[in-house]
Amino acid sequence: MKIIEDITEMHSLAMQLRHEGKTIGFVPTMGALHQGHLSLMQHAKKESDVVVASIFVNPTQFCPSEDYKEYPRDMEGDMEKAKGAGVDILFTPAVSAIYPEGYRTYVEVEGLSSVLCGKVRPGHFRGVSTIVLKLLNIVKPHKAFFGQKDYQQIVIIKRMARDLNLDVEIAVLPTVREEDGLAMSSRNQYLNKDERMSAAILYRSLQEARSLFEKGEMSTEKLKDAILSAFMGNSSAKLEYVAIVHPEISEEEKDVQKGTVIAIAARIGDTRLIDNIIL
Ligand code: AMP
């Protein structure tokens, strides 16, 4: 596995690979890799000649009050894991190279960035869309792979790709979960033992809503109530929001149907976790 820090070197190599007729699959990450990330890399390997993964903890997607400094970093462990997952090129640019002095340009996907998580994380999705566009421009992939776990992020990136005529296919892969259903996340490392047990409530509550839907319940309110009451029985998990929305997330569904998305965010102690299911 080749490790590239330099933006120009990454860009030139991508151009050369394209010139040779190789297809490039790309998996952007913030590192502290877990099986969720690795599944994207393994999948990219099956569908592309060359797999590029990036590790970049992107400062512009963290709000001032958030955990940018504390965000888990493990470059050595990540290198081993990425190599094991079949990554050919690991791109690890420096913050000062991505955002040099005088940097001023940001991408805003209007409307979609200010709902759900965007309400509590102002500026977050502006940072996400900006870094993703920059990385796509540098890595020049034919196909980029993202996880369903960050559902709003996918909707925003797909919208950006359409709106800006990006020449890349956006692929979405299922959420990889721990045995008790908790969606894998780099932030799960923050949880102590009790919090880790409580955290299973996120997926459990979604499952309860799904089971109601499968029994024929179509009312958004009833499904919301099921999630709220699941959280009521768990004192250390605080539900931040539950949204039952159209797959494009811009509108709340009046009645639930196949394809409707249920997205939730919750705080377990100081840790903010998200999850979602597509009915
Ligand atoms: P992150 O490092 O958290 O920015 O995530 C990098 C990519 O991995 C994003 O496309 C995420 O949606 C994806 N990802 C994170 N956790 C999971 C998971 N548990 N299952 C599948 N994909 C994931």
mmCIF file with all atom_site columns, C-alpha atoms in Angstrom, residues 29-155:
data_model
loop_
_atom_site.group_PDB
_atom_site.id
_atom_site.type_symbol
_atom_site.label_atom_id
_atom_site.label_alt_id
_atom_site.label_comp_id
_atom_site.label_asym_id
_atom_site.label_entity_id
_atom_site.label_seq_id
_atom_site.pdbx_PDB_ins_code
_atom_site.Cartn_x
_atom_site.Cartn_y
_atom_site.Cartn_z
_atom_site.occupancy
_atom_site.B_iso_or_equiv
_atom_site.pdbx_formal_charge
_atom_site.auth_seq_id
_atom_site.auth_comp_id
_atom_site.auth_asym_id
_atom_site.auth_atom_id
_atom_site.pdbx_PDB_model_num
ATOM 1   C CA . THR A 1 29  ? -12.750 8.682  6.080   1.00 0.00 ? 29  THR A CA 1
ATOM 2   C CA . MET A 1 30  ? -11.686 10.531 9.205   1.00 0.00 ? 30  MET A CA 1
ATOM 3   C CA . GLY A 1 31  ? -9.687  7.530  10.387  1.00 0.00 ? 31  GLY A CA 1
ATOM 4   C CA . ALA A 1 32  ? -9.916  5.536  13.654  1.00 0.00 ? 32  ALA A CA 1
ATOM 5   C CA . LEU A 1 33  ? -10.969 2.838  11.244  1.00 0.00 ? 33  LEU A CA 1
ATOM 6   C CA . HIS A 1 34  ? -13.469 0.140  12.181  1.00 0.00 ? 34  HIS A CA 1
ATOM 7   C CA . GLN A 1 35  ? -15.280 -2.583 10.267  1.00 0.00 ? 35  GLN A CA 1
ATOM 8   C CA . GLY A 1 36  ? -17.785 -0.032 8.884   1.00 0.00 ? 36  GLY A CA 1
ATOM 9   C CA . HIS A 1 37  ? -14.960 1.758  7.064   1.00 0.00 ? 37  HIS A CA 1
ATOM 10  C CA . LEU A 1 38  ? -13.265 -1.497 6.103   1.00 0.00 ? 38  LEU A CA 1
ATOM 11  C CA . SER A 1 39  ? -16.440 -2.877 4.529   1.00 0.00 ? 39  SER A CA 1
ATOM 12  C CA . LEU A 1 40  ? -16.494 0.170  2.227   1.00 0.00 ? 40  LEU A CA 1
ATOM 13  C CA . MET A 1 41  ? -12.856 -0.456 1.273   1.00 0.00 ? 41  MET A CA 1
ATOM 14  C CA . GLN A 1 42  ? -13.421 -4.174 0.689   1.00 0.00 ? 42  GLN A CA 1
ATOM 15  C CA . HIS A 1 43  ? -16.416 -3.400 -1.463  1.00 0.00 ? 43  HIS A CA 1
ATOM 16  C CA . ALA A 1 44  ? -14.505 -0.739 -3.407  1.00 0.00 ? 44  ALA A CA 1
ATOM 17  C CA . LYS A 1 45  ? -11.830 -3.355 -4.065  1.00 0.00 ? 45  LYS A CA 1
ATOM 18  C CA . LYS A 1 46  ? -14.359 -5.616 -5.774  1.00 0.00 ? 46  LYS A CA 1
ATOM 19  C CA . GLU A 1 47  ? -15.571 -2.824 -8.035  1.00 0.00 ? 47  GLU A CA 1
ATOM 20  C CA . SER A 1 48  ? -12.424 -0.918 -8.965  1.00 0.00 ? 48  SER A CA 1
ATOM 21  C CA . ASP A 1 49  ? -8.920  -1.545 -10.281 1.00 0.00 ? 49  ASP A CA 1
ATOM 22  C CA . VAL A 1 50  ? -7.340  0.767  -7.714  1.00 0.00 ? 50  VAL A CA 1
ATOM 23  C CA . VAL A 1 51  ? -8.705  1.645  -4.269  1.00 0.00 ? 51  VAL A CA 1
ATOM 24  C CA . VAL A 1 52  ? -7.804  4.975  -2.707  1.00 0.00 ? 52  VAL A CA 1
ATOM 25  C CA . ALA A 1 53  ? -8.834  5.672  0.893   1.00 0.00 ? 53  ALA A CA 1
ATOM 26  C CA . SER A 1 54  ? -8.239  8.965  2.634   1.00 0.00 ? 54  SER A CA 1
ATOM 27  C CA . ILE A 1 55  ? -7.738  9.732  6.292   1.00 0.00 ? 55  ILE A CA 1
ATOM 28  C CA . PHE A 1 56  ? -8.368  13.354 7.115   1.00 0.00 ? 56  PHE A CA 1
ATOM 29  C CA . VAL A 1 57  ? -9.955  14.690 10.292  1.00 0.00 ? 57  VAL A CA 1
ATOM 30  C CA . ASN A 1 58  ? -11.653 17.653 8.700   1.00 0.00 ? 58  ASN A CA 1
ATOM 31  C CA . PRO A 1 59  ? -11.635 20.689 11.016  1.00 0.00 ? 59  PRO A CA 1
ATOM 32  C CA . THR A 1 60  ? -14.302 22.594 9.062   1.00 0.00 ? 60  THR A CA 1
ATOM 33  C CA . GLN A 1 61  ? -17.022 20.045 9.827   1.00 0.00 ? 61  GLN A CA 1
ATOM 34  C CA . PHE A 1 62  ? -16.638 20.381 13.589  1.00 0.00 ? 62  PHE A CA 1
ATOM 35  C CA . CYS A 1 63  ? -18.538 23.145 15.377  1.00 0.00 ? 63  CYS A CA 1
ATOM 36  C CA . PRO A 1 64  ? -16.479 25.217 17.837  1.00 0.00 ? 64  PRO A CA 1
ATOM 37  C CA . SER A 1 65  ? -17.966 23.307 20.799  1.00 0.00 ? 65  SER A CA 1
ATOM 38  C CA . GLU A 1 66  ? -17.274 19.891 19.267  1.00 0.00 ? 66  GLU A CA 1
ATOM 39  C CA . ASP A 1 67  ? -14.586 17.236 19.631  1.00 0.00 ? 67  ASP A CA 1
ATOM 40  C CA . TYR A 1 68  ? -12.109 18.116 16.826  1.00 0.00 ? 68  TYR A CA 1
ATOM 41  C CA . LYS A 1 69  ? -9.094  18.011 19.150  1.00 0.00 ? 69  LYS A CA 1
ATOM 42  C CA . GLU A 1 70  ? -10.192 14.864 20.981  1.00 0.00 ? 70  GLU A CA 1
ATOM 43  C CA . TYR A 1 71  ? -11.411 13.003 17.875  1.00 0.00 ? 71  TYR A CA 1
ATOM 44  C CA . PRO A 1 72  ? -9.707  9.566  17.954  1.00 0.00 ? 72  PRO A CA 1
ATOM 45  C CA . ARG A 1 73  ? -6.583  9.326  15.809  1.00 0.00 ? 73  ARG A CA 1
ATOM 46  C CA . ASP A 1 74  ? -4.599  6.129  15.203  1.00 0.00 ? 74  ASP A CA 1
ATOM 47  C CA . MET A 1 75  ? -2.575  6.486  12.020  1.00 0.00 ? 75  MET A CA 1
ATOM 48  C CA . GLU A 1 76  ? -0.420  3.401  12.589  1.00 0.00 ? 76  GLU A CA 1
ATOM 49  C CA . GLY A 1 77  ? -3.349  1.113  13.367  1.00 0.00 ? 77  GLY A CA 1
ATOM 50  C CA . ASP A 1 78  ? -5.286  2.603  10.450  1.00 0.00 ? 78  ASP A CA 1
ATOM 51  C CA . MET A 1 79  ? -2.461  1.886  8.013   1.00 0.00 ? 79  MET A CA 1
ATOM 52  C CA . GLU A 1 80  ? -2.481  -1.787 8.989   1.00 0.00 ? 80  GLU A CA 1
ATOM 53  C CA . LYS A 1 81  ? -6.268  -2.037 8.729   1.00 0.00 ? 81  LYS A CA 1
ATOM 54  C CA . ALA A 1 82  ? -6.464  -0.237 5.392   1.00 0.00 ? 82  ALA A CA 1
ATOM 55  C CA . LYS A 1 83  ? -3.745  -2.445 3.966   1.00 0.00 ? 83  LYS A CA 1
ATOM 56  C CA . GLY A 1 84  ? -5.600  -5.540 5.193   1.00 0.00 ? 84  GLY A CA 1
ATOM 57  C CA . ALA A 1 85  ? -8.802  -4.305 3.530   1.00 0.00 ? 85  ALA A CA 1
ATOM 58  C CA . GLY A 1 86  ? -7.064  -4.084 0.160   1.00 0.00 ? 86  GLY A CA 1
ATOM 59  C CA . VAL A 1 87  ? -6.450  -0.337 -0.073  1.00 0.00 ? 87  VAL A CA 1
ATOM 60  C CA . ASP A 1 88  ? -3.819  0.440  -2.716  1.00 0.00 ? 88  ASP A CA 1
ATOM 61  C CA . ILE A 1 89  ? -3.248  4.091  -1.898  1.00 0.00 ? 89  ILE A CA 1
ATOM 62  C CA . LEU A 1 90  ? -3.786  5.778  1.467   1.00 0.00 ? 90  LEU A CA 1
ATOM 63  C CA . PHE A 1 91  ? -4.084  9.546  1.084   1.00 0.00 ? 91  PHE A CA 1
ATOM 64  C CA . THR A 1 92  ? -3.305  11.432 4.290   1.00 0.00 ? 92  THR A CA 1
ATOM 65  C CA . PRO A 1 93  ? -3.094  15.154 3.540   1.00 0.00 ? 93  PRO A CA 1
ATOM 66  C CA . ALA A 1 94  ? -2.163  17.735 6.187   1.00 0.00 ? 94  ALA A CA 1
ATOM 67  C CA . VAL A 1 95  ? -4.733  20.277 7.359   1.00 0.00 ? 95  VAL A CA 1
ATOM 68  C CA . SER A 1 96  ? -2.406  23.110 6.285   1.00 0.00 ? 96  SER A CA 1
ATOM 69  C CA . ALA A 1 97  ? -2.306  21.707 2.738   1.00 0.00 ? 97  ALA A CA 1
ATOM 70  C CA . ILE A 1 98  ? -6.068  21.262 2.435   1.00 0.00 ? 98  ILE A CA 1
ATOM 71  C CA . TYR A 1 99  ? -6.841  24.643 3.997   1.00 0.00 ? 99  TYR A CA 1
ATOM 72  C CA . PRO A 1 100 ? -3.810  26.843 3.309   1.00 0.00 ? 100 PRO A CA 1
ATOM 73  C CA . GLU A 1 101 ? -3.694  30.393 4.589   1.00 0.00 ? 101 GLU A CA 1
ATOM 74  C CA . GLY A 1 102 ? -6.217  32.537 2.783   1.00 0.00 ? 102 GLY A CA 1
ATOM 75  C CA . TYR A 1 103 ? -8.624  29.635 2.133   1.00 0.00 ? 103 TYR A CA 1
ATOM 76  C CA . ARG A 1 104 ? -12.115 31.023 1.522   1.00 0.00 ? 104 ARG A CA 1
ATOM 77  C CA . THR A 1 105 ? -14.246 28.685 -0.587  1.00 0.00 ? 105 THR A CA 1
ATOM 78  C CA . TYR A 1 106 ? -17.067 26.523 0.793   1.00 0.00 ? 106 TYR A CA 1
ATOM 79  C CA . VAL A 1 107 ? -19.873 24.466 -0.696  1.00 0.00 ? 107 VAL A CA 1
ATOM 80  C CA . GLU A 1 108 ? -23.338 24.850 0.772   1.00 0.00 ? 108 GLU A CA 1
ATOM 81  C CA . VAL A 1 109 ? -26.083 22.434 -0.220  1.00 0.00 ? 109 VAL A CA 1
ATOM 82  C CA . GLU A 1 110 ? -28.966 24.703 0.696   1.00 0.00 ? 110 GLU A CA 1
ATOM 83  C CA . GLY A 1 111 ? -31.861 23.470 2.782   1.00 0.00 ? 111 GLY A CA 1
ATOM 84  C CA . LEU A 1 112 ? -30.589 19.935 3.183   1.00 0.00 ? 112 LEU A CA 1
ATOM 85  C CA . SER A 1 113 ? -27.702 21.153 5.362   1.00 0.00 ? 113 SER A CA 1
ATOM 86  C CA . SER A 1 114 ? -29.852 22.896 7.924   1.00 0.00 ? 114 SER A CA 1
ATOM 87  C CA . VAL A 1 115 ? -32.335 20.148 8.848   1.00 0.00 ? 115 VAL A CA 1
ATOM 88  C CA . LEU A 1 116 ? -31.963 17.097 11.163  1.00 0.00 ? 116 LEU A CA 1
ATOM 89  C CA . CYS A 1 117 ? -28.312 17.026 12.319  1.00 0.00 ? 117 CYS A CA 1
ATOM 90  C CA . GLY A 1 118 ? -27.700 20.372 10.615  1.00 0.00 ? 118 GLY A CA 1
ATOM 91  C CA . LYS A 1 119 ? -29.985 22.082 13.155  1.00 0.00 ? 119 LYS A CA 1
ATOM 92  C CA . VAL A 1 120 ? -27.773 21.118 16.081  1.00 0.00 ? 120 VAL A CA 1
ATOM 93  C CA . ARG A 1 121 ? -24.496 21.159 14.146  1.00 0.00 ? 121 ARG A CA 1
ATOM 94  C CA . PRO A 1 122 ? -24.505 24.478 12.282  1.00 0.00 ? 122 PRO A CA 1
ATOM 95  C CA . GLY A 1 123 ? -21.825 24.518 9.576   1.00 0.00 ? 123 GLY A CA 1
ATOM 96  C CA . HIS A 1 124 ? -21.208 20.775 9.824   1.00 0.00 ? 124 HIS A CA 1
ATOM 97  C CA . PHE A 1 125 ? -22.531 19.809 6.392   1.00 0.00 ? 125 PHE A CA 1
ATOM 98  C CA . ARG A 1 126 ? -20.932 22.843 4.760   1.00 0.00 ? 126 ARG A CA 1
ATOM 99  C CA . GLY A 1 127 ? -17.625 21.433 6.002   1.00 0.00 ? 127 GLY A CA 1
ATOM 100 C CA . VAL A 1 128 ? -18.554 17.934 4.817   1.00 0.00 ? 128 VAL A CA 1
ATOM 101 C CA . SER A 1 129 ? -19.577 18.939 1.305   1.00 0.00 ? 129 SER A CA 1
ATOM 102 C CA . THR A 1 130 ? -16.512 21.154 0.954   1.00 0.00 ? 130 THR A CA 1
ATOM 103 C CA . ILE A 1 131 ? -14.024 18.463 1.964   1.00 0.00 ? 131 ILE A CA 1
ATOM 104 C CA . VAL A 1 132 ? -15.745 15.776 -0.094  1.00 0.00 ? 132 VAL A CA 1
ATOM 105 C CA . LEU A 1 133 ? -15.677 17.959 -3.202  1.00 0.00 ? 133 LEU A CA 1
ATOM 106 C CA . LYS A 1 134 ? -12.007 18.815 -2.616  1.00 0.00 ? 134 LYS A CA 1
ATOM 107 C CA . LEU A 1 135 ? -11.079 15.157 -2.120  1.00 0.00 ? 135 LEU A CA 1
ATOM 108 C CA . LEU A 1 136 ? -13.028 14.118 -5.230  1.00 0.00 ? 136 LEU A CA 1
ATOM 109 C CA . ASN A 1 137 ? -11.139 16.761 -7.226  1.00 0.00 ? 137 ASN A CA 1
ATOM 110 C CA . ILE A 1 138 ? -7.793  15.502 -5.932  1.00 0.00 ? 138 ILE A CA 1
ATOM 111 C CA . VAL A 1 139 ? -8.413  11.735 -6.098  1.00 0.00 ? 139 VAL A CA 1
ATOM 112 C CA . LYS A 1 140 ? -10.470 11.786 -9.313  1.00 0.00 ? 140 LYS A CA 1
ATOM 113 C CA . PRO A 1 141 ? -12.376 8.558  -8.584  1.00 0.00 ? 141 PRO A CA 1
ATOM 114 C CA . HIS A 1 142 ? -14.842 6.911  -10.921 1.00 0.00 ? 142 HIS A CA 1
ATOM 115 C CA . LYS A 1 143 ? -16.833 5.769  -7.922  1.00 0.00 ? 143 LYS A CA 1
ATOM 116 C CA . ALA A 1 144 ? -16.873 6.962  -4.301  1.00 0.00 ? 144 ALA A CA 1
ATOM 117 C CA . PHE A 1 145 ? -18.224 4.787  -1.479  1.00 0.00 ? 145 PHE A CA 1
ATOM 118 C CA . PHE A 1 146 ? -20.160 6.041  1.550   1.00 0.00 ? 146 PHE A CA 1
ATOM 119 C CA . GLY A 1 147 ? -21.991 4.387  4.456   1.00 0.00 ? 147 GLY A CA 1
ATOM 120 C CA . GLN A 1 148 ? -25.730 4.527  5.026   1.00 0.00 ? 148 GLN A CA 1
ATOM 121 C CA . LYS A 1 149 ? -24.961 5.244  8.671   1.00 0.00 ? 149 LYS A CA 1
ATOM 122 C CA . ASP A 1 150 ? -24.539 8.914  7.787   1.00 0.00 ? 150 ASP A CA 1
ATOM 123 C CA . TYR A 1 151 ? -27.775 9.130  5.851   1.00 0.00 ? 151 TYR A CA 1
ATOM 124 C CA . GLN A 1 152 ? -28.074 12.913 5.664   1.00 0.00 ? 152 GLN A CA 1
ATOM 125 C CA . GLN A 1 153 ? -24.477 13.119 4.469   1.00 0.00 ? 153 GLN A CA 1
ATOM 126 C CA . ILE A 1 154 ? -25.277 10.795 1.550   1.00 0.00 ? 154 ILE A CA 1
ATOM 127 C CA . VAL A 1 155 ? -28.324 12.796 0.503   1.00 0.00 ? 155 VAL A CA 1
#
